[in-house]
Amino acid sequence: MLQQRKRDAPTRPNLRGWLLPDALLALSLVTLTLVFTQQALQVTSRVERQRQHRLERARYHRDQRLERWLAS
């Protein structure tokens, strides 16, 4: 992808900074980082919601058992 510039080509301008392939590579790395971060946050959020739901369900069943025990 990267090609070395020829030193004996006087008609070529002096290129400085980022070349297009370098910029595209950097942009793709940033994009991948953002996508992976977003996916990790979504998974973490989903796992936390599941944990919270299980906890609420366990508390509800415990309360139901306690009510039945007190009623008997």
Tab-separated table of N, CA, C and O in Angstrom:
chain	number	residue	atom	x	y	z
A	1	MET	N	0.826	-1.185	0.000
A	1	MET	CA	0.000	0.000	0.000
A	1	MET	C	0.873	1.252	0.000
A	1	MET	O	0.635	2.167	-0.763
A	2	LEU	N	1.878	1.277	0.852
A	2	LEU	CA	2.768	2.425	0.885
A	2	LEU	C	3.888	2.216	-0.119
A	2	LEU	O	4.485	1.143	-0.190
A	3	GLN	N	4.165	3.232	-0.883
A	3	GLN	CA	5.221	3.133	-1.875
A	3	GLN	C	6.279	4.195	-1.575
A	3	GLN	O	5.948	5.331	-1.229
A	4	GLN	N	7.504	3.782	-1.703
A	4	GLN	CA	8.587	4.710	-1.455
A	4	GLN	C	8.687	5.694	-2.620
A	4	GLN	O	8.597	5.312	-3.781
A	5	ARG	N	8.880	6.963	-2.287
A	5	ARG	CA	8.984	7.991	-3.329
A	5	ARG	C	10.367	7.927	-3.976
A	5	ARG	O	11.365	7.647	-3.326
A	6	LYS	N	10.393	8.199	-5.251
A	6	LYS	CA	11.667	8.228	-5.969
A	6	LYS	C	12.359	9.561	-5.704
A	6	LYS	O	11.748	10.624	-5.763
A	7	ARG	N	13.617	9.506	-5.426
A	7	ARG	CA	14.359	10.726	-5.106
A	7	ARG	C	14.775	11.492	-6.360
A	7	ARG	O	15.047	12.676	-6.301
A	8	ASP	N	14.811	10.827	-7.487
A	8	ASP	CA	15.311	11.487	-8.694
A	8	ASP	C	14.178	12.054	-9.554
A	8	ASP	O	14.391	12.386	-10.712
A	9	ALA	N	12.995	12.204	-9.021
A	9	ALA	CA	11.868	12.749	-9.790
A	9	ALA	C	11.689	14.217	-9.413
A	9	ALA	O	11.038	14.545	-8.447
A	10	PRO	N	12.273	15.137	-10.201
A	10	PRO	CA	12.196	16.561	-9.846
A	10	PRO	C	10.809	17.162	-10.066
A	10	PRO	O	10.512	18.220	-9.517
A	11	THR	N	9.966	16.530	-10.837
A	11	THR	CA	8.642	17.102	-11.101
A	11	THR	C	7.649	16.821	-9.969
A	11	THR	O	6.614	17.463	-9.900
A	12	ARG	N	7.960	15.898	-9.111
A	12	ARG	CA	7.052	15.596	-7.999
A	12	ARG	C	7.182	16.664	-6.919
A	12	ARG	O	8.293	17.074	-6.578
A	13	PRO	N	6.084	17.082	-6.365
A	13	PRO	CA	6.160	18.048	-5.269
A	13	PRO	C	6.688	17.386	-3.997
A	13	PRO	O	6.624	16.168	-3.838
A	14	ASN	N	7.198	18.193	-3.107
A	14	ASN	CA	7.692	17.695	-1.831
A	14	ASN	C	6.481	17.376	-0.947
A	14	ASN	O	5.770	18.276	-0.517
A	15	LEU	N	6.243	16.092	-0.706
A	15	LEU	CA	5.074	15.676	0.074
A	15	LEU	C	5.420	15.663	1.548
A	15	LEU	O	6.403	15.069	1.960
A	16	ARG	N	4.571	16.292	2.314
A	16	ARG	CA	4.755	16.303	3.766
A	16	ARG	C	3.441	15.919	4.418
A	16	ARG	O	2.377	16.146	3.872
A	17	GLY	N	3.541	15.390	5.617
A	17	GLY	CA	2.323	15.054	6.349
A	17	GLY	C	1.793	13.686	5.962
A	17	GLY	O	2.524	12.812	5.512
A	18	TRP	N	0.506	13.535	6.120
A	18	TRP	CA	-0.154	12.253	5.890
A	18	TRP	C	-0.455	12.058	4.405
A	18	TRP	O	-0.967	12.939	3.742
A	19	LEU	N	-0.126	10.882	3.920
A	19	LEU	CA	-0.541	10.485	2.585
A	19	LEU	C	-1.903	9.819	2.702
A	19	LEU	O	-2.307	9.393	3.772
A	20	LEU	N	-2.627	9.748	1.618
A	20	LEU	CA	-3.988	9.208	1.649
A	20	LEU	C	-4.055	7.803	2.240
A	20	LEU	O	-4.892	7.559	3.103
A	21	PRO	N	-3.204	6.852	1.843
A	21	PRO	CA	-3.294	5.513	2.460
A	21	PRO	C	-3.066	5.552	3.968
A	21	PRO	O	-3.713	4.829	4.711
A	22	ASP	N	-2.144	6.408	4.435
A	22	ASP	CA	-1.895	6.527	5.862
A	22	ASP	C	-3.123	7.073	6.579
A	22	ASP	O	-3.504	6.591	7.648
A	23	ALA	N	-3.744	8.072	5.996
A	23	ALA	CA	-4.934	8.664	6.610
A	23	ALA	C	-6.077	7.663	6.642
A	23	ALA	O	-6.817	7.584	7.630
A	24	LEU	N	-6.248	6.893	5.571
A	24	LEU	CA	-7.307	5.882	5.550
A	24	LEU	C	-7.053	4.799	6.590
A	24	LEU	O	-7.991	4.323	7.248
A	25	LEU	N	-5.827	4.410	6.751
A	25	LEU	CA	-5.482	3.419	7.765
A	25	LEU	C	-5.775	3.957	9.162
A	25	LEU	O	-6.374	3.263	9.998
A	26	ALA	N	-5.375	5.188	9.422
A	26	ALA	CA	-5.639	5.788	10.728
A	26	ALA	C	-7.140	5.918	10.977
A	26	ALA	O	-7.632	5.626	12.074
A	27	LEU	N	-7.879	6.331	9.967
A	27	LEU	CA	-9.325	6.470	10.110
A	27	LEU	C	-9.981	5.124	10.367
A	27	LEU	O	-10.888	5.011	11.195
A	28	SER	N	-9.522	4.086	9.692
A	28	SER	CA	-10.104	2.764	9.916
A	28	SER	C	-9.795	2.256	11.323
A	28	SER	O	-10.637	1.621	11.955
A	29	LEU	N	-8.606	2.550	11.840
A	29	LEU	CA	-8.273	2.150	13.212
A	29	LEU	C	-9.152	2.868	14.227
A	29	LEU	O	-9.639	2.265	15.185
A	30	VAL	N	-9.363	4.153	14.016
A	30	VAL	CA	-10.234	4.911	14.921
A	30	VAL	C	-11.659	4.380	14.856
A	30	VAL	O	-12.325	4.191	15.877
A	31	THR	N	-12.134	4.098	13.648
A	31	THR	CA	-13.489	3.578	13.480
A	31	THR	C	-13.644	2.227	14.161
A	31	THR	O	-14.638	1.983	14.857
A	32	LEU	N	-12.689	1.340	13.977
A	32	LEU	CA	-12.753	0.034	14.630
A	32	LEU	C	-12.741	0.163	16.146
A	32	LEU	O	-13.468	-0.551	16.844
A	33	THR	N	-11.931	1.069	16.652
A	33	THR	CA	-11.892	1.295	18.093
A	33	THR	C	-13.242	1.759	18.606
A	33	THR	O	-13.736	1.275	19.633
A	34	LEU	N	-13.859	2.685	17.889
A	34	LEU	CA	-15.177	3.174	18.310
A	34	LEU	C	-16.234	2.072	18.239
A	34	LEU	O	-17.069	1.954	19.146
A	35	VAL	N	-16.203	1.267	17.199
A	35	VAL	CA	-17.183	0.186	17.062
A	35	VAL	C	-17.014	-0.833	18.186
A	35	VAL	O	-17.995	-1.250	18.811
A	36	PHE	N	-15.780	-1.233	18.463
A	36	PHE	CA	-15.549	-2.208	19.530
A	36	PHE	C	-15.947	-1.643	20.888
A	36	PHE	O	-16.493	-2.352	21.734
A	37	THR	N	-15.679	-0.370	21.118
A	37	THR	CA	-16.064	0.254	22.379
A	37	THR	C	-17.574	0.284	22.522
A	37	THR	O	-18.119	-0.030	23.592
A	38	GLN	N	-18.268	0.640	21.455
A	38	GLN	CA	-19.727	0.682	21.497
A	38	GLN	C	-20.294	-0.713	21.759
A	38	GLN	O	-21.221	-0.874	22.555
A	39	GLN	N	-19.750	-1.725	21.105
A	39	GLN	CA	-20.227	-3.093	21.318
A	39	GLN	C	-19.980	-3.544	22.752
A	39	GLN	O	-20.832	-4.192	23.361
A	40	ALA	N	-18.828	-3.200	23.303
A	40	ALA	CA	-18.529	-3.575	24.682
A	40	ALA	C	-19.508	-2.902	25.640
A	40	ALA	O	-19.984	-3.532	26.603
A	41	LEU	N	-19.831	-1.639	25.399
A	41	LEU	CA	-20.793	-0.948	26.248
A	41	LEU	C	-22.189	-1.556	26.130
A	41	LEU	O	-22.902	-1.679	27.132
A	42	GLN	N	-22.586	-1.936	24.928
A	42	GLN	CA	-23.891	-2.559	24.749
A	42	GLN	C	-23.968	-3.902	25.472
A	42	GLN	O	-24.967	-4.208	26.120
A	43	VAL	N	-22.917	-4.696	25.371
A	43	VAL	CA	-22.898	-5.993	26.052
A	43	VAL	C	-22.931	-5.794	27.558
A	43	VAL	O	-23.680	-6.464	28.274
A	44	THR	N	-22.145	-4.846	28.058
A	44	THR	CA	-22.127	-4.571	29.491
A	44	THR	C	-23.499	-4.120	29.970
A	44	THR	O	-23.975	-4.563	31.021
A	45	SER	N	-24.151	-3.273	29.204
A	45	SER	CA	-25.480	-2.794	29.569
A	45	SER	C	-26.486	-3.937	29.577
A	45	SER	O	-27.313	-4.052	30.486
A	46	ARG	N	-26.429	-4.795	28.575
A	46	ARG	CA	-27.358	-5.926	28.497
A	46	ARG	C	-27.141	-6.889	29.662
A	46	ARG	O	-28.102	-7.351	30.291
A	47	VAL	N	-25.899	-7.179	29.984
A	47	VAL	CA	-25.598	-8.069	31.107
A	47	VAL	C	-26.094	-7.455	32.417
A	47	VAL	O	-26.672	-8.158	33.266
A	48	GLU	N	-25.923	-6.159	32.585
A	48	GLU	CA	-26.391	-5.495	33.803
A	48	GLU	C	-27.915	-5.531	33.901
A	48	GLU	O	-28.469	-5.734	34.982
A	49	ARG	N	-28.620	-5.323	32.767
A	49	ARG	CA	-30.088	-5.415	32.786
A	49	ARG	C	-30.545	-6.823	33.152
A	49	ARG	O	-31.493	-6.997	33.920
A	50	GLN	N	-29.881	-7.832	32.619
A	50	GLN	CA	-30.231	-9.217	32.954
A	50	GLN	C	-29.994	-9.495	34.432
A	50	GLN	O	-30.815	-10.139	35.087
A	51	ARG	N	-28.893	-9.006	34.950
A	51	ARG	CA	-28.590	-9.208	36.365
A	51	ARG	C	-29.637	-8.533	37.241
A	51	ARG	O	-30.125	-9.113	38.218
A	52	GLN	N	-30.008	-7.320	36.872
A	52	GLN	CA	-31.012	-6.574	37.632
A	52	GLN	C	-32.363	-7.293	37.582
A	52	GLN	O	-33.063	-7.385	38.594
A	53	HIS	N	-32.717	-7.824	36.420
A	53	HIS	CA	-33.983	-8.542	36.285
A	53	HIS	C	-33.994	-9.798	37.159
A	53	HIS	O	-34.992	-10.086	37.838
A	54	ARG	N	-32.897	-10.560	37.147
A	54	ARG	CA	-32.811	-11.758	38.001
A	54	ARG	C	-32.908	-11.387	39.472
A	54	ARG	O	-33.575	-12.081	40.251
A	55	LEU	N	-32.270	-10.311	39.861
A	55	LEU	CA	-32.321	-9.873	41.252
A	55	LEU	C	-33.742	-9.488	41.655
A	55	LEU	O	-34.220	-9.877	42.723
A	56	GLU	N	-34.441	-8.728	40.795
A	56	GLU	CA	-35.816	-8.346	41.095
A	56	GLU	C	-36.733	-9.568	41.176
A	56	GLU	O	-37.608	-9.646	42.043
A	57	ARG	N	-36.528	-10.526	40.273
A	57	ARG	CA	-37.340	-11.741	40.288
A	57	ARG	C	-37.086	-12.553	41.555
A	57	ARG	O	-38.033	-13.064	42.181
A	58	ALA	N	-35.835	-12.659	41.962
A	58	ALA	CA	-35.509	-13.388	43.191
A	58	ALA	C	-36.123	-12.698	44.411
A	58	ALA	O	-36.653	-13.371	45.304
A	59	ARG	N	-36.062	-11.376	44.453
A	59	ARG	CA	-36.672	-10.654	45.575
A	59	ARG	C	-38.183	-10.852	45.600
A	59	ARG	O	-38.781	-11.024	46.666
A	60	TYR	N	-38.813	-10.835	44.422
A	60	TYR	CA	-40.256	-11.020	44.348
A	60	TYR	C	-40.640	-12.403	44.876
A	60	TYR	O	-41.566	-12.544	45.687
A	61	HIS	N	-39.934	-13.451	44.434
A	61	HIS	CA	-40.243	-14.809	44.884
A	61	HIS	C	-39.987	-14.967	46.380
A	61	HIS	O	-40.759	-15.645	47.075
A	62	ARG	N	-38.928	-14.348	46.876
A	62	ARG	CA	-38.665	-14.399	48.318
A	62	ARG	C	-39.794	-13.728	49.090
A	62	ARG	O	-40.261	-14.249	50.111
A	63	ASP	N	-40.264	-12.582	48.609
A	63	ASP	CA	-41.372	-11.887	49.266
A	63	ASP	C	-42.645	-12.729	49.234
A	63	ASP	O	-43.404	-12.766	50.213
A	64	GLN	N	-42.881	-13.416	48.106
A	64	GLN	CA	-44.065	-14.276	48.019
A	64	GLN	C	-43.986	-15.425	49.017
A	64	GLN	O	-44.975	-15.749	49.684
A	65	ARG	N	-42.815	-16.040	49.130
A	65	ARG	CA	-42.651	-17.122	50.113
A	65	ARG	C	-42.837	-16.604	51.527
A	65	ARG	O	-43.463	-17.255	52.358
A	66	LEU	N	-42.334	-15.427	51.813
A	66	LEU	CA	-42.474	-14.847	53.143
A	66	LEU	C	-43.937	-14.545	53.453
A	66	LEU	O	-44.411	-14.822	54.557
A	67	GLU	N	-44.680	-14.031	52.479
A	67	GLU	CA	-46.100	-13.768	52.681
A	67	GLU	C	-46.874	-15.053	52.932
A	67	GLU	O	-47.755	-15.100	53.801
A	68	ARG	N	-46.554	-16.111	52.167
A	68	ARG	CA	-47.232	-17.402	52.388
A	68	ARG	C	-46.897	-17.964	53.763
A	68	ARG	O	-47.763	-18.514	54.443
A	69	TRP	N	-45.676	-17.810	54.185
A	69	TRP	CA	-45.272	-18.330	55.503
A	69	TRP	C	-45.982	-17.541	56.616
A	69	TRP	O	-46.421	-18.134	57.596
A	70	LEU	N	-46.085	-16.222	56.439
A	70	LEU	CA	-46.763	-15.421	57.464
A	70	LEU	C	-48.276	-15.682	57.479
A	70	LEU	O	-48.900	-15.604	58.544
A	71	ALA	N	-48.849	-16.001	56.335
A	71	ALA	CA	-50.296	-16.256	56.274
A	71	ALA	C	-50.655	-17.613	56.869
A	71	ALA	O	-51.789	-17.812	57.296
A	72	SER	N	-49.716	-18.531	56.921
A	72	SER	CA	-50.055	-19.868	57.439
A	72	SER	C	-49.949	-19.961	58.934
A	72	SER	O	-49.623	-19.135	59.674
